[in-house]
Structures are given as C-alpha cells and as structure tokens.
C-alpha cells in the first residue's frame, strides 16, 4: 500500500497563487451556505439513478475527533508554511491562525452532504469532480450546473478550505479523497507548490483511496453504505440558521423539482 498523505504539487516554475481566490470569492460574496446547497443539489439531480423515485439529499452536521483527521501533522505543517509565506496579508494571517486553532481543538465540525438514488462516481469520472476545475461532465443534455465552477462552492463554507469526497458506484467501487484549496507555499523539499492539494495515494498521480477494507477500518467516517456521493465540509463555518438557509436554497432553486417529485 502506498503511503497516504497530503500532497501539493510543485509549480515547476509555473504560476504562483496567493491567499486571495477569485473562484471562492464568487461564492463568498453571496451567502456561502445558499451557494453550497444550490450547486450540490444540482449535481445530485444530474446523477439520478431511478427516474421513478426522487433524489434524496441529506444535510447533517457532525463532530469529528480532530485526531482522526487524515495526516493531521502533515496538514498542520502545510498550514504553517502557508502562514509563513503570507505574513504580510492580514486576511491570510487571520485564516491560518483560526485554521491551526481548529486543528488543535478536540473536535472538528463537519457538514456531511450525502445523496441517494444516485449513481455514484466511477473511477473514470472521479477526476471530473475532485481533480479538475472549470470542467463539467454531464450525462444529460438538459443537466444544469455552473459549467464546472460550482465545485468550488463548498470550500467557501470550510474554515480550512478543505473537503473530503466519498463515493460508492453501481459496480461497488469505493473511493475516498481529500482536497484542500490554499495557496502557493514552500514544501519540505524547499519547492514552491501549487495552491490545490489532495489527500490520497502518494503514488505520483495522487489517486483516491480505493481499498474498501482500508476505508472500512481506517476511514469509516467517510464510508458510503449505498450508491451515491458524499461531501464532507471540514471545519464547517456554520451559523445557527444554516438549516433554514439550506431550505431556502432548495425552495428558491428547485421548487419545480420538488413539485414534480424529482
């Protein structure tokens, strides 16, 4: 088994990125929770499995023991490197101070979003959700969405700018992977990195975890029991009325789908 870890690829002399992120700002300028619900629900509708039944999407807030966060020490070191390289950015310093404080607490608040009566993601489609930006692959010509940019929406509700994804498809492929959207920083080899990193198999391609026994034994929190996809917003930046905001987003954007029992 290849080592599992967080990995931010080197820039290789390419473009560097600071803390400010235009794609996240697009969703932050409105209410992040409303944007999150709208984009996630559209993806679930587009992946419907049985047309005779409605798609179901569960939104649930849970507490996760911080010590079980995958590669906790490695991720903490990455945050510290980001904090060091952005010492003149007030907003960045505030973010990284709070992020590190979260990782030193006993529990992390997680928003878990799981869909049902959906197909899940096959290994060949996994990269479209997790390892790409600005791309969209839909099975239907009438499928909606934000031309692939809606995948950024959940990150705006994470105090760590970090998500985990989990899927079980119709061929019993189990997949789990983390993704973090930070900034260019210096890795342990002294190289400048890209701003997006992944948690997965450190095999050169950073593939998702696909060993069902490993997922069951070490990453049970992220395991799917039915076909479909789950998204875990790590360090959920919630408010007391998050549930009402999700309900508002559903009614505003999907009332026809509700009325037609889709």
mmCIF file of C-alpha atoms in Angstrom:
data_model
loop_
_atom_site.group_PDB
_atom_site.id
_atom_site.type_symbol
_atom_site.label_atom_id
_atom_site.label_comp_id
_atom_site.label_asym_id
_atom_site.label_seq_id
_atom_site.Cartn_x
_atom_site.Cartn_y
_atom_site.Cartn_z
ATOM 1 C CA UNK A 1 0.000 0.000 0.000
ATOM 2 C CA UNK A 2 1.375 3.384 -0.999
ATOM 3 C CA UNK A 3 1.728 5.929 1.771
ATOM 4 C CA UNK A 4 -1.339 8.093 2.294
ATOM 5 C CA UNK A 5 -0.646 11.782 2.740
ATOM 6 C CA UNK A 6 -1.449 15.337 1.734
ATOM 7 C CA UNK A 7 0.407 16.487 -1.367
ATOM 8 C CA UNK A 8 0.536 19.874 -3.094
ATOM 9 C CA UNK A 9 2.369 19.514 -6.433
ATOM 10 C CA UNK A 10 5.310 21.840 -7.150
ATOM 11 C CA UNK A 11 4.690 24.730 -9.522
ATOM 12 C CA UNK A 12 7.559 23.547 -11.690
ATOM 13 C CA UNK A 13 8.318 27.166 -12.480
ATOM 14 C CA UNK A 14 4.692 27.861 -13.320
ATOM 15 C CA UNK A 15 2.175 30.320 -11.914
ATOM 16 C CA UNK A 16 2.060 31.010 -8.166
ATOM 17 C CA UNK A 17 -1.109 31.829 -6.233
ATOM 18 C CA UNK A 18 -1.630 33.893 -3.097
ATOM 19 C CA UNK A 19 -4.305 33.539 -0.452
ATOM 20 C CA UNK A 20 -6.977 35.548 -2.288
ATOM 21 C CA UNK A 21 -9.012 33.259 -4.520
ATOM 22 C CA UNK A 22 -11.403 34.703 -7.151
ATOM 23 C CA UNK A 23 -13.304 31.427 -7.588
ATOM 24 C CA UNK A 24 -14.059 31.167 -3.872
ATOM 25 C CA UNK A 25 -14.822 34.886 -3.663
ATOM 26 C CA UNK A 26 -17.532 34.359 -6.286
ATOM 27 C CA UNK A 27 -19.441 32.197 -3.798
ATOM 28 C CA UNK A 28 -18.411 34.125 -0.695
ATOM 29 C CA UNK A 29 -19.938 37.370 -1.955
ATOM 30 C CA UNK A 30 -23.396 35.805 -1.636
ATOM 31 C CA UNK A 31 -24.290 33.572 1.302
ATOM 32 C CA UNK A 32 -21.866 30.606 1.132
ATOM 33 C CA UNK A 33 -24.432 28.139 2.543
ATOM 34 C CA UNK A 34 -27.042 29.062 -0.064
ATOM 35 C CA UNK A 35 -24.450 28.753 -2.852
ATOM 36 C CA UNK A 36 -23.279 25.405 -1.498
ATOM 37 C CA UNK A 37 -26.783 23.943 -1.359
ATOM 38 C CA UNK A 38 -27.654 25.143 -4.854
ATOM 39 C CA UNK A 39 -24.562 23.702 -6.522
ATOM 40 C CA UNK A 40 -24.502 20.398 -4.627
ATOM 41 C CA UNK A 41 -28.177 19.686 -5.247
ATOM 42 C CA UNK A 42 -27.828 20.320 -8.965
ATOM 43 C CA UNK A 43 -25.024 17.755 -9.183
ATOM 44 C CA UNK A 44 -27.158 15.199 -7.326
ATOM 45 C CA UNK A 45 -30.138 15.714 -9.645
ATOM 46 C CA UNK A 46 -27.864 15.268 -12.638
ATOM 47 C CA UNK A 47 -26.763 11.852 -11.287
ATOM 48 C CA UNK A 48 -30.230 10.403 -10.701
ATOM 49 C CA UNK A 49 -30.373 6.586 -10.843
ATOM 50 C CA UNK A 50 -34.052 5.562 -10.795
ATOM 51 C CA UNK A 51 -36.348 8.037 -12.557
ATOM 52 C CA UNK A 52 -39.416 6.563 -10.853
ATOM 53 C CA UNK A 53 -38.177 7.800 -7.454
ATOM 54 C CA UNK A 54 -36.980 11.179 -6.177
ATOM 55 C CA UNK A 55 -33.358 12.015 -5.430
ATOM 56 C CA UNK A 56 -32.777 12.422 -1.691
ATOM 57 C CA UNK A 57 -30.031 14.662 -0.290
ATOM 58 C CA UNK A 58 -29.214 14.678 3.425
ATOM 59 C CA UNK A 59 -27.520 17.652 5.118
ATOM 60 C CA UNK A 60 -26.166 16.770 8.555
ATOM 61 C CA UNK A 61 -23.720 18.458 10.955
ATOM 62 C CA UNK A 62 -21.465 16.111 12.932
ATOM 63 C CA UNK A 63 -18.445 16.403 15.228
ATOM 64 C CA UNK A 64 -15.305 14.512 14.236
ATOM 65 C CA UNK A 65 -12.443 13.851 16.669
ATOM 66 C CA UNK A 66 -9.646 16.066 15.345
ATOM 67 C CA UNK A 67 -7.013 13.398 15.979
ATOM 68 C CA UNK A 68 -8.684 11.237 13.291
ATOM 69 C CA UNK A 69 -8.266 13.895 10.590
ATOM 70 C CA UNK A 70 -6.165 12.196 7.894
ATOM 71 C CA UNK A 71 -2.444 13.089 8.061
ATOM 72 C CA UNK A 72 -3.120 15.689 10.750
ATOM 73 C CA UNK A 73 0.528 16.569 11.363
ATOM 74 C CA UNK A 74 1.330 16.844 7.680
ATOM 75 C CA UNK A 75 -1.624 19.132 7.059
ATOM 76 C CA UNK A 76 -0.728 21.289 10.074
ATOM 77 C CA UNK A 77 2.790 21.745 8.658
ATOM 78 C CA UNK A 78 1.273 22.838 5.331
ATOM 79 C CA UNK A 79 -0.890 25.447 7.062
ATOM 80 C CA UNK A 80 2.155 26.755 8.939
ATOM 81 C CA UNK A 81 4.111 27.061 5.687
ATOM 82 C CA UNK A 82 1.214 28.977 4.119
ATOM 83 C CA UNK A 83 1.043 31.212 7.179
ATOM 84 C CA UNK A 84 4.770 31.932 6.976
ATOM 85 C CA UNK A 85 4.809 32.842 3.296
ATOM 86 C CA UNK A 86 1.790 35.175 3.609
ATOM 87 C CA UNK A 87 2.926 37.084 6.710
ATOM 88 C CA UNK A 88 2.071 40.455 5.143
ATOM 89 C CA UNK A 89 -1.532 39.518 4.287
ATOM 90 C CA UNK A 90 -3.850 40.356 7.206
ATOM 91 C CA UNK A 91 -6.734 38.220 5.913
ATOM 92 C CA UNK A 92 -4.444 35.238 5.344
ATOM 93 C CA UNK A 93 -2.932 35.505 8.799
ATOM 94 C CA UNK A 94 -6.374 35.528 10.378
ATOM 95 C CA UNK A 95 -7.447 32.498 8.342
ATOM 96 C CA UNK A 96 -4.375 30.386 9.150
ATOM 97 C CA UNK A 97 -4.417 31.325 12.821
ATOM 98 C CA UNK A 98 -8.036 30.142 13.079
ATOM 99 C CA UNK A 99 -7.345 27.037 10.964
ATOM 100 C CA UNK A 100 -4.460 25.941 13.183
ATOM 101 C CA UNK A 101 -6.554 26.654 16.263
ATOM 102 C CA UNK A 102 -9.248 24.344 14.854
ATOM 103 C CA UNK A 103 -6.723 21.548 14.360
ATOM 104 C CA UNK A 104 -5.595 21.937 17.973
ATOM 105 C CA UNK A 105 -9.136 21.543 19.298
ATOM 106 C CA UNK A 106 -10.684 18.228 20.308
ATOM 107 C CA UNK A 107 -13.355 18.178 17.588
ATOM 108 C CA UNK A 108 -13.894 19.465 14.086
ATOM 109 C CA UNK A 109 -17.376 20.414 12.950
ATOM 110 C CA UNK A 110 -18.285 18.645 9.704
ATOM 111 C CA UNK A 111 -21.147 19.327 7.311
ATOM 112 C CA UNK A 112 -21.900 15.972 5.696
ATOM 113 C CA UNK A 113 -23.917 16.096 2.472
ATOM 114 C CA UNK A 114 -24.997 12.725 1.076
ATOM 115 C CA UNK A 115 -27.188 11.928 -1.901
ATOM 116 C CA UNK A 116 -29.289 8.817 -2.502
ATOM 117 C CA UNK A 117 -30.934 7.305 -5.576
ATOM 118 C CA UNK A 118 -27.855 8.494 -7.455
ATOM 119 C CA UNK A 119 -25.263 6.593 -9.429
ATOM 120 C CA UNK A 120 -22.109 7.486 -7.519
ATOM 121 C CA UNK A 121 -18.859 8.183 -9.345
ATOM 122 C CA UNK A 122 -16.942 5.582 -11.301
ATOM 123 C CA UNK A 123 -13.129 5.694 -11.088
ATOM 124 C CA UNK A 124 -13.033 7.134 -14.616
ATOM 125 C CA UNK A 125 -15.335 10.028 -13.624
ATOM 126 C CA UNK A 126 -13.722 10.717 -10.251
ATOM 127 C CA UNK A 127 -11.259 13.274 -11.597
ATOM 128 C CA UNK A 128 -14.064 15.383 -13.052
ATOM 129 C CA UNK A 129 -15.343 16.154 -9.557
ATOM 130 C CA UNK A 130 -12.170 16.164 -7.484
ATOM 131 C CA UNK A 131 -9.155 16.781 -9.721
ATOM 132 C CA UNK A 132 -10.362 19.406 -12.187
ATOM 133 C CA UNK A 133 -11.575 22.998 -12.238
ATOM 134 C CA UNK A 134 -13.794 24.715 -14.785
ATOM 135 C CA UNK A 135 -14.808 21.409 -16.365
ATOM 136 C CA UNK A 136 -18.197 19.768 -16.289
ATOM 137 C CA UNK A 137 -19.196 16.287 -17.431
ATOM 138 C CA UNK A 138 -22.936 15.681 -17.560
ATOM 139 C CA UNK A 139 -24.737 12.559 -18.683
ATOM 140 C CA UNK A 140 -27.769 14.536 -19.828
ATOM 141 C CA UNK A 141 -28.045 17.324 -22.377
ATOM 142 C CA UNK A 142 -30.531 19.038 -20.062
ATOM 143 C CA UNK A 143 -28.349 18.805 -16.953
ATOM 144 C CA UNK A 144 -27.757 22.057 -15.120
ATOM 145 C CA UNK A 145 -24.890 23.437 -13.085
ATOM 146 C CA UNK A 146 -22.302 26.201 -13.201
ATOM 147 C CA UNK A 147 -20.128 24.962 -16.085
ATOM 148 C CA UNK A 148 -17.909 23.123 -13.600
ATOM 149 C CA UNK A 149 -17.241 26.142 -11.368
ATOM 150 C CA UNK A 150 -19.885 25.106 -8.808
ATOM 151 C CA UNK A 151 -17.412 22.546 -7.434
ATOM 152 C CA UNK A 152 -15.709 25.448 -5.627
ATOM 153 C CA UNK A 153 -18.852 26.415 -3.676
ATOM 154 C CA UNK A 154 -18.460 24.064 -0.665
ATOM 155 C CA UNK A 155 -14.910 25.296 0.010
ATOM 156 C CA UNK A 156 -16.311 28.729 0.894
ATOM 157 C CA UNK A 157 -18.056 27.163 3.912
ATOM 158 C CA UNK A 158 -14.947 25.438 5.270
ATOM 159 C CA UNK A 159 -12.752 27.167 7.852
ATOM 160 C CA UNK A 160 -9.904 25.022 6.453
ATOM 161 C CA UNK A 161 -10.838 25.390 2.764
ATOM 162 C CA UNK A 162 -10.837 21.608 2.800
ATOM 163 C CA UNK A 163 -13.299 18.902 1.739
ATOM 164 C CA UNK A 164 -13.416 15.131 1.660
ATOM 165 C CA UNK A 165 -15.313 13.210 -1.006
ATOM 166 C CA UNK A 166 -16.668 9.680 -0.823
ATOM 167 C CA UNK A 167 -18.420 7.569 -3.416
ATOM 168 C CA UNK A 168 -19.844 4.118 -3.968
ATOM 169 C CA UNK A 169 -20.844 3.430 -7.555
ATOM 170 C CA UNK A 170 -23.071 0.780 -9.109
ATOM 171 C CA UNK A 171 -20.085 -1.517 -9.686
ATOM 172 C CA UNK A 172 -19.176 -1.438 -5.966
ATOM 173 C CA UNK A 173 -16.168 0.823 -6.413
ATOM 174 C CA UNK A 174 -15.405 2.581 -3.114
ATOM 175 C CA UNK A 175 -13.471 5.872 -3.408
ATOM 176 C CA UNK A 176 -12.380 8.416 -0.775
ATOM 177 C CA UNK A 177 -10.199 11.505 -1.225
ATOM 178 C CA UNK A 178 -9.478 14.853 0.397
ATOM 179 C CA UNK A 179 -8.934 18.174 -1.367
ATOM 180 C CA UNK A 180 -7.645 21.454 0.035
ATOM 181 C CA UNK A 181 -7.624 24.833 -1.685
ATOM 182 C CA UNK A 182 -4.984 27.016 -0.014
ATOM 183 C CA UNK A 183 -2.149 28.886 -1.734
ATOM 184 C CA UNK A 184 1.403 28.562 -3.002
ATOM 185 C CA UNK A 185 3.768 27.676 -0.141
ATOM 186 C CA UNK A 186 7.149 26.031 0.412
ATOM 187 C CA UNK A 187 7.148 22.257 0.830
ATOM 188 C CA UNK A 188 9.645 20.185 2.821
ATOM 189 C CA UNK A 189 11.882 19.906 -0.249
ATOM 190 C CA UNK A 190 12.118 23.685 -0.496
ATOM 191 C CA UNK A 191 9.946 23.849 -3.620
ATOM 192 C CA UNK A 192 7.116 26.275 -4.270
ATOM 193 C CA UNK A 193 3.803 24.479 -4.605
ATOM 194 C CA UNK A 194 0.523 24.888 -6.399
ATOM 195 C CA UNK A 195 -2.421 26.121 -4.330
ATOM 196 C CA UNK A 196 -4.539 22.943 -4.588
ATOM 197 C CA UNK A 197 -3.530 19.770 -2.802
ATOM 198 C CA UNK A 198 -5.006 16.307 -2.402
ATOM 199 C CA UNK A 199 -5.058 13.610 0.241
ATOM 200 C CA UNK A 200 -4.767 10.172 -1.264
ATOM 201 C CA UNK A 201 -2.311 7.578 -2.508
ATOM 202 C CA UNK A 202 1.105 9.197 -2.754
ATOM 203 C CA UNK A 203 1.789 7.268 -5.956
ATOM 204 C CA UNK A 204 2.682 10.108 -8.307
ATOM 205 C CA UNK A 205 -0.895 10.586 -9.500
ATOM 206 C CA UNK A 206 -2.469 11.145 -6.061
ATOM 207 C CA UNK A 207 -5.242 8.674 -6.764
ATOM 208 C CA UNK A 208 -8.173 8.273 -4.347
ATOM 209 C CA UNK A 209 -8.236 5.543 -1.720
ATOM 210 C CA UNK A 210 -9.974 2.605 -3.395
ATOM 211 C CA UNK A 211 -9.395 -0.226 -0.917
ATOM 212 C CA UNK A 212 -12.772 -0.986 0.680
ATOM 213 C CA UNK A 213 -11.172 -2.743 3.668
ATOM 214 C CA UNK A 214 -8.832 0.182 4.329
ATOM 215 C CA UNK A 215 -11.759 2.589 4.115
ATOM 216 C CA UNK A 216 -13.793 0.413 6.465
ATOM 217 C CA UNK A 217 -11.006 0.044 9.026
ATOM 218 C CA UNK A 218 -9.286 3.448 8.951
ATOM 219 C CA UNK A 219 -11.655 5.882 7.218
ATOM 220 C CA UNK A 220 -15.045 4.546 8.300
ATOM 221 C CA UNK A 221 -16.363 8.080 8.844
ATOM 222 C CA UNK A 222 -16.187 8.627 5.075
ATOM 223 C CA UNK A 223 -17.576 5.244 4.023
ATOM 224 C CA UNK A 224 -20.710 5.035 1.864
ATOM 225 C CA UNK A 225 -23.210 2.261 2.530
ATOM 226 C CA UNK A 226 -25.383 2.935 -0.553
ATOM 227 C CA UNK A 227 -24.550 4.101 -4.053
ATOM 228 C CA UNK A 228 -24.071 7.834 -4.330
ATOM 229 C CA UNK A 229 -21.680 10.605 -3.339
ATOM 230 C CA UNK A 230 -20.979 12.286 -0.004
ATOM 231 C CA UNK A 231 -19.181 15.594 0.506
ATOM 232 C CA UNK A 232 -17.682 16.476 3.887
ATOM 233 C CA UNK A 233 -17.083 20.181 4.567
ATOM 234 C CA UNK A 234 -14.253 20.127 7.119
ATOM 235 C CA UNK A 235 -14.371 22.830 9.784
ATOM 236 C CA UNK A 236 -17.878 23.840 8.765
ATOM 237 C CA UNK A 237 -18.309 27.594 9.171
ATOM 238 C CA UNK A 238 -21.885 27.292 10.291
ATOM 239 C CA UNK A 239 -24.397 29.644 11.772
ATOM 240 C CA UNK A 240 -27.472 28.920 13.868
ATOM 241 C CA UNK A 241 -29.723 29.280 10.850
ATOM 242 C CA UNK A 242 -27.741 27.092 8.411
ATOM 243 C CA UNK A 243 -30.656 24.640 8.154
ATOM 244 C CA UNK A 244 -33.079 27.423 7.217
ATOM 245 C CA UNK A 245 -30.623 28.698 4.600
ATOM 246 C CA UNK A 246 -30.399 25.258 3.010
ATOM 247 C CA UNK A 247 -34.203 25.023 2.963
ATOM 248 C CA UNK A 248 -34.387 28.483 1.379
ATOM 249 C CA UNK A 249 -31.912 27.481 -1.342
ATOM 250 C CA UNK A 250 -33.901 24.313 -2.075
ATOM 251 C CA UNK A 251 -37.202 26.174 -2.388
ATOM 252 C CA UNK A 252 -35.762 29.055 -4.415
ATOM 253 C CA UNK A 253 -33.819 26.972 -6.925
ATOM 254 C CA UNK A 254 -35.592 23.598 -7.033
ATOM 255 C CA UNK A 255 -39.271 24.203 -6.401
ATOM 256 C CA UNK A 256 -40.292 22.672 -9.779
ATOM 257 C CA UNK A 257 -38.250 19.547 -8.976
ATOM 258 C CA UNK A 258 -39.945 19.290 -5.577
ATOM 259 C CA UNK A 259 -43.393 19.851 -7.069
ATOM 260 C CA UNK A 260 -42.748 17.151 -9.691
ATOM 261 C CA UNK A 261 -41.405 14.792 -7.002
ATOM 262 C CA UNK A 262 -37.987 14.603 -8.659
#
